[in-house]
CSV table of C-alpha atoms in Angstrom, one decimal:
chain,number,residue,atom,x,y,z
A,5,UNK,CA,-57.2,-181.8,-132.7
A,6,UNK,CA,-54.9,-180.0,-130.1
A,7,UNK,CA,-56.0,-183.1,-127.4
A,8,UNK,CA,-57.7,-179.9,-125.1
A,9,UNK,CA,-61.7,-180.5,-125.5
A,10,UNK,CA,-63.8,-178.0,-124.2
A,11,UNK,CA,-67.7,-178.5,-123.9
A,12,UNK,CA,-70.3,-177.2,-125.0
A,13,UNK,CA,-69.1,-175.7,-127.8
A,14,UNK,CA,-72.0,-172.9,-128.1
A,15,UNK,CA,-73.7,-171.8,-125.0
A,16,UNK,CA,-76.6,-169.0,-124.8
A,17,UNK,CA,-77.6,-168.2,-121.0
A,18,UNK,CA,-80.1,-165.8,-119.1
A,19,UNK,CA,-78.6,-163.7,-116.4
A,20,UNK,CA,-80.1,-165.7,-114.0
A,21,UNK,CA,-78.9,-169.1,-114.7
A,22,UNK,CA,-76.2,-170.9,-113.3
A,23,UNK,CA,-73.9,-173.1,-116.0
A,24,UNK,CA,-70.7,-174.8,-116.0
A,25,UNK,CA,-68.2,-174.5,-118.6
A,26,UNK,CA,-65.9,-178.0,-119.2
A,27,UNK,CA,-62.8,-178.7,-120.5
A,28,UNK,CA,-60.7,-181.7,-120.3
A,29,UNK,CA,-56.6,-182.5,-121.5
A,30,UNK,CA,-55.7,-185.4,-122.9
A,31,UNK,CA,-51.9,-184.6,-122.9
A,32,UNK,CA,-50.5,-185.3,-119.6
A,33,UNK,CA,-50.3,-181.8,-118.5
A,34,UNK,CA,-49.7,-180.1,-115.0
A,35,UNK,CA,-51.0,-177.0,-115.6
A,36,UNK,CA,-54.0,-175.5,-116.9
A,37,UNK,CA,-55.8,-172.1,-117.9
A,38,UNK,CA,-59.0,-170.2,-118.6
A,39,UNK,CA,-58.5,-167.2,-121.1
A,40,UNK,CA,-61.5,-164.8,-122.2
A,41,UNK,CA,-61.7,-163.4,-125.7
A,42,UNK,CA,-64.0,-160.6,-126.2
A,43,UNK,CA,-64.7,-158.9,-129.2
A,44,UNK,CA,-63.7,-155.4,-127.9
A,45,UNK,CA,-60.7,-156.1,-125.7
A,46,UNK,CA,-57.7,-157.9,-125.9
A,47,UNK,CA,-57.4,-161.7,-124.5
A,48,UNK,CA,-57.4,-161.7,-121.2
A,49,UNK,CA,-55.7,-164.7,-118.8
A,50,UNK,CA,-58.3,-165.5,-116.4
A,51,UNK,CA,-57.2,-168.2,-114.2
A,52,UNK,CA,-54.0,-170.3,-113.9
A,53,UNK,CA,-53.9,-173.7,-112.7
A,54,UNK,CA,-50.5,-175.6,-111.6
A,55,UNK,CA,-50.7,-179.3,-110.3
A,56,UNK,CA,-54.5,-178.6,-109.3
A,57,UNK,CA,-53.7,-175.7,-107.6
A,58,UNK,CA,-54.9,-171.7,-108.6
A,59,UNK,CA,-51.7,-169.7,-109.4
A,60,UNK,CA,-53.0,-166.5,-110.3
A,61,UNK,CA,-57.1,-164.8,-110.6
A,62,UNK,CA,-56.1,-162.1,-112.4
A,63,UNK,CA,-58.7,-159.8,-111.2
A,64,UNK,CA,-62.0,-161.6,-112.1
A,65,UNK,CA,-65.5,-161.1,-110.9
A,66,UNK,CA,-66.5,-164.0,-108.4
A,67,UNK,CA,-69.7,-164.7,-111.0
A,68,UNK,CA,-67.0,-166.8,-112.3
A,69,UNK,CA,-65.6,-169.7,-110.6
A,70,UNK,CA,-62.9,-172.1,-111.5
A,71,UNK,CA,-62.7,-175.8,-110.3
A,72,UNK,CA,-59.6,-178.3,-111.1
A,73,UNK,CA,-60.5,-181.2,-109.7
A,74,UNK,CA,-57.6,-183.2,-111.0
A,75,UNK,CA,-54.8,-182.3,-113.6
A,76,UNK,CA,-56.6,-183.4,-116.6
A,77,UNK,CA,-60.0,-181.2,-115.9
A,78,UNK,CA,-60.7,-177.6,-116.0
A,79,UNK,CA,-64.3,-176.2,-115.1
A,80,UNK,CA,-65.8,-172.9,-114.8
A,81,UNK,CA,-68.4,-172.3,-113.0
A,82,UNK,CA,-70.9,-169.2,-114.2
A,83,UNK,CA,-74.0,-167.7,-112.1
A,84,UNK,CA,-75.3,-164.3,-112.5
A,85,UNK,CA,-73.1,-163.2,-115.7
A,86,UNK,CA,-73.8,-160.0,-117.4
A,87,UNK,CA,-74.4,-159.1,-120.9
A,88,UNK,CA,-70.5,-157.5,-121.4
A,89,UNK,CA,-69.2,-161.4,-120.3
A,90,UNK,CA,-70.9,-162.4,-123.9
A,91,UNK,CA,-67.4,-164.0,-125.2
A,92,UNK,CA,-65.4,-167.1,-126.6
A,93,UNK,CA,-63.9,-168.9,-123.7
A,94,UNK,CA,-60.7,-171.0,-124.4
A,95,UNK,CA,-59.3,-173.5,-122.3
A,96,UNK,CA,-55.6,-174.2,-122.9
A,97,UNK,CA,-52.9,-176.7,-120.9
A,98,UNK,CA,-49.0,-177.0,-121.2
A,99,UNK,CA,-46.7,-179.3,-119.7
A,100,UNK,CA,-45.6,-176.9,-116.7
A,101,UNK,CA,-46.1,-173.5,-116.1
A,102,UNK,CA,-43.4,-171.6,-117.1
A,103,UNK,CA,-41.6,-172.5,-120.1
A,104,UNK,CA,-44.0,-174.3,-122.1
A,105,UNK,CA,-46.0,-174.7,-124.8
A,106,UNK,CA,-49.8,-174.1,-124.4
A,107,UNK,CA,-52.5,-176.3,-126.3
A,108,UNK,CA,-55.7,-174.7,-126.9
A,109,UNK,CA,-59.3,-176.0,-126.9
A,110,UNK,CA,-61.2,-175.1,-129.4
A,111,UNK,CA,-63.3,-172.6,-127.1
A,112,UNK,CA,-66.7,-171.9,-125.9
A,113,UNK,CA,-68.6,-169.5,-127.2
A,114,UNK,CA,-71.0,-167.8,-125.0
A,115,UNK,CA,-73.9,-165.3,-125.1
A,116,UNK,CA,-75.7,-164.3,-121.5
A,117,UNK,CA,-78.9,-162.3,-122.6
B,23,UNK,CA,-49.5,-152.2,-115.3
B,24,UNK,CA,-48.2,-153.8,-118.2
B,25,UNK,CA,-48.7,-152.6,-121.4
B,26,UNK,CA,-48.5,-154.3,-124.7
B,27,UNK,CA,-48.6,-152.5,-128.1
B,28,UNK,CA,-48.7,-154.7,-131.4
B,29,UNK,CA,-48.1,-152.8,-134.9
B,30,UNK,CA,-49.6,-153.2,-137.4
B,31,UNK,CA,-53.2,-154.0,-136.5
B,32,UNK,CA,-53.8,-154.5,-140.4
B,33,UNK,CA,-51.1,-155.5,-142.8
B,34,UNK,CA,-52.5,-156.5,-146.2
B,35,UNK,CA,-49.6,-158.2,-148.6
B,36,UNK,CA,-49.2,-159.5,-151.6
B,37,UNK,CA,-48.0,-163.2,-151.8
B,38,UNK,CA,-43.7,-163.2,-152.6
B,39,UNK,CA,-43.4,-160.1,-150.0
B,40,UNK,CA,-41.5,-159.6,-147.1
B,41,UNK,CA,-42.8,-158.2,-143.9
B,42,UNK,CA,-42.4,-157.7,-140.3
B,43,UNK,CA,-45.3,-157.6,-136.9
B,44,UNK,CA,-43.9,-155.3,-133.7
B,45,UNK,CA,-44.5,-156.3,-130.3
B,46,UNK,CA,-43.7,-153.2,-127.7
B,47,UNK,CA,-44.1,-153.8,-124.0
B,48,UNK,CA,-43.9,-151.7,-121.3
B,49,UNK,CA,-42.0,-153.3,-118.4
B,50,UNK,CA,-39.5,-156.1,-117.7
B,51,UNK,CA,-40.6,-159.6,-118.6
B,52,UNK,CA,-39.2,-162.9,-118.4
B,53,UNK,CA,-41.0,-164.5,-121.8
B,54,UNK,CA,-43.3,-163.6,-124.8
B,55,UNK,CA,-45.4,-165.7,-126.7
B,56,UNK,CA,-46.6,-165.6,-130.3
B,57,UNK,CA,-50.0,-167.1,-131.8
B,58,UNK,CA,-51.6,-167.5,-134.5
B,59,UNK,CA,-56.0,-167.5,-134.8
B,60,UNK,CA,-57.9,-168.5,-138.1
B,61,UNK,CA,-60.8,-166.9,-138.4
B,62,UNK,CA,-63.3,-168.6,-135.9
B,63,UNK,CA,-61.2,-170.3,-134.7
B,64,UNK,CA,-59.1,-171.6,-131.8
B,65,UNK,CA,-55.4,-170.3,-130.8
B,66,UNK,CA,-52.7,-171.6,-131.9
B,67,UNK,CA,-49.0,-171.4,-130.6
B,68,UNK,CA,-46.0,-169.9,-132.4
B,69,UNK,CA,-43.1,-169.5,-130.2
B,70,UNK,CA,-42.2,-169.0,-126.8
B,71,UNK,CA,-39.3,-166.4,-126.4
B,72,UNK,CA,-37.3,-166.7,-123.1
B,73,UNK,CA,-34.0,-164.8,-123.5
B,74,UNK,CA,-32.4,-161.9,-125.0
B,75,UNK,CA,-31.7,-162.3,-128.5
B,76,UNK,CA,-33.8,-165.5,-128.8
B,77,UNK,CA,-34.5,-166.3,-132.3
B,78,UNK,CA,-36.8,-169.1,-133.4
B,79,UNK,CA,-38.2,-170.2,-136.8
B,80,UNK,CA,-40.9,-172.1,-138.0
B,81,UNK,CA,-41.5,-172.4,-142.2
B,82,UNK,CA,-41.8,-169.0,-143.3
B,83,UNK,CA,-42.7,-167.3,-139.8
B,84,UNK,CA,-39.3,-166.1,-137.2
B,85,UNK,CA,-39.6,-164.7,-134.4
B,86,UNK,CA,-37.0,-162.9,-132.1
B,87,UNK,CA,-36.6,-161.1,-129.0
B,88,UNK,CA,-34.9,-157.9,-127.6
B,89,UNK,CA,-35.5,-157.3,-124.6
B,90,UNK,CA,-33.0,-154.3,-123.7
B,91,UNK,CA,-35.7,-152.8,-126.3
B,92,UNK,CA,-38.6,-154.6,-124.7
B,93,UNK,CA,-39.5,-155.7,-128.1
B,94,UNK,CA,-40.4,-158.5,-130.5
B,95,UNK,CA,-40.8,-158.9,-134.0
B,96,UNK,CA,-42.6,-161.8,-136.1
B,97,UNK,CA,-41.0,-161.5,-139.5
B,98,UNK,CA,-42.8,-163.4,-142.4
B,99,UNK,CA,-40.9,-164.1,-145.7
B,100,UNK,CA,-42.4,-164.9,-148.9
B,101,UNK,CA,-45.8,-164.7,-147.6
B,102,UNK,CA,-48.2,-167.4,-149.1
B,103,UNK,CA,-51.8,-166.7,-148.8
B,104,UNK,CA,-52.1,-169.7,-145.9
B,105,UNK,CA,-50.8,-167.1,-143.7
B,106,UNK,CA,-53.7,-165.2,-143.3
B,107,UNK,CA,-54.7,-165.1,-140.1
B,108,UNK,CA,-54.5,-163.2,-136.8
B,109,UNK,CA,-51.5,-163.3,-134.9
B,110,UNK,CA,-50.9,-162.2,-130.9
B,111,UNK,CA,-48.4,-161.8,-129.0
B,112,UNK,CA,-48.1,-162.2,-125.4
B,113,UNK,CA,-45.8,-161.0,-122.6
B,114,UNK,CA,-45.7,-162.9,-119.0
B,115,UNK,CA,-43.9,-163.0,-116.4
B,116,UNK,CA,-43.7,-165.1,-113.1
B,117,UNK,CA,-42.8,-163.6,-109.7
B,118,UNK,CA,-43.6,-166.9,-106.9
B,119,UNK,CA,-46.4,-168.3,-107.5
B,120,UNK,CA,-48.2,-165.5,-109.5
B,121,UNK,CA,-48.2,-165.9,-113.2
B,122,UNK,CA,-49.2,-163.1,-115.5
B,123,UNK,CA,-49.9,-162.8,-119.3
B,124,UNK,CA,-51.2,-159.5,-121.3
B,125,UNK,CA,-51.9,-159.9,-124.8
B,126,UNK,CA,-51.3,-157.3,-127.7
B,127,UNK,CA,-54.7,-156.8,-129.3
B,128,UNK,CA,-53.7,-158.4,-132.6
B,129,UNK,CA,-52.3,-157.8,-136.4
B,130,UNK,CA,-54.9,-159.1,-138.9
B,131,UNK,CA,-52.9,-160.7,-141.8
B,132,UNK,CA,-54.3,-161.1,-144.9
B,133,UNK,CA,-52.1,-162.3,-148.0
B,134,UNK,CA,-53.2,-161.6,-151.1
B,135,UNK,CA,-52.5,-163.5,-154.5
């Protein structure tokens, strides 16, 4: 246990639903992030929160939407997904942005059909 | 665009044996990460690398950085078959408030009695 908890663990979807990834730190941490890991590309950083606020969207389609409502949650918001953003998800925190250590969830694994 | 090229993407090795993971990147950066992922399972941090001719070690795993060379190496001694894994590394760098991380695509590591 890394103290980053990410639900649900599994997730299947349609293309037309709307769901809501969660993940929550117990550590204390200011800053939080989304990565994607796809079985035919390299893992990508998705979005970067700092003290509740976004830092970086490195280039993502809006069908995904992050939410940090406080330092110690992380959600993601899905709607309309696509077959290609079939993945596993991982939520990860560290104690400040730059320098630190990152604790990782242990990830959501998705399949939109 | 930052490019980050990890070799090899297979090593197989025999337990007792020395051997070393490259990490080539493109462009100036002020950090690089390593990880470590078990088979299905979550990411796990290594090292963080912040300065020319960083060098850190953990067990059997070191880790330095050149970044005249813009490159890193993961050097494993007397490889014991818990090693097995995949390991990534990262490179980031931080300009303001953007934050930005591009992973190498991974050496599979298996060690073999």
């Amino acid at each position: 246990e890394t103290g980053v908890t990410q639900t649900p663990r599994h997730l299947v979807m349609g293309m037309t639903n709307k769901k809501s990834l969660k993940c929550e730190q117990h550590l204390g941490h200011n800053a939080m992030y989304w990565y994607k890991q796809s079985a035919k590309k390299p893992l990508e950083l998705m979005f970067v929160y700092n003290f509740k606020e976004q830092t970086e969207n490195n280039s993502v389609p809006s069908r995904f939407s992050p939410e940090c409502p406080n330092s110690s949650h992380l959600f993601l918001h899905l709607h309309t997904l696509q077959p290609e953003d079939s993945a596993l998800y991982l939520c990860a925190s560290s104690q400040d942005l730059l320098d630190s250590w990152q604790y990782f969830g242990p990830g959501t694994r998705l399949t939109v059909t | 665009e930052l490019k980050v090229e990890q070799n090899p993407l297979f090593l197989s090795m025999q337990e007792g044996k020395n051997y070393t993971i490259y990490c080539n990147y493109s462009t100036t950066s002020d950090r690089l990460y390593w990880y470590r992922q078990d088979p299905g399972k979550s990411l796990e941090s290594l090292f963080v690398l912040l300065s020319n001719g960083a060098v850190k070690q953990e067990g059997r795993l070191m880790a330095s950085l050149d970044t005249k060379a813009r490159l890193s190496t993961l050097h494993i001694t007397a490889a014991v078959h818990d090693l097995s894994a995949t390991y990534f590394c990262a490179v980031g760098w931080s300009g303001g408030s953007n934050y930005k991380l591009t992973f190498g695509k991974g050496t599979l590591l298996t060690v073999n009695p």
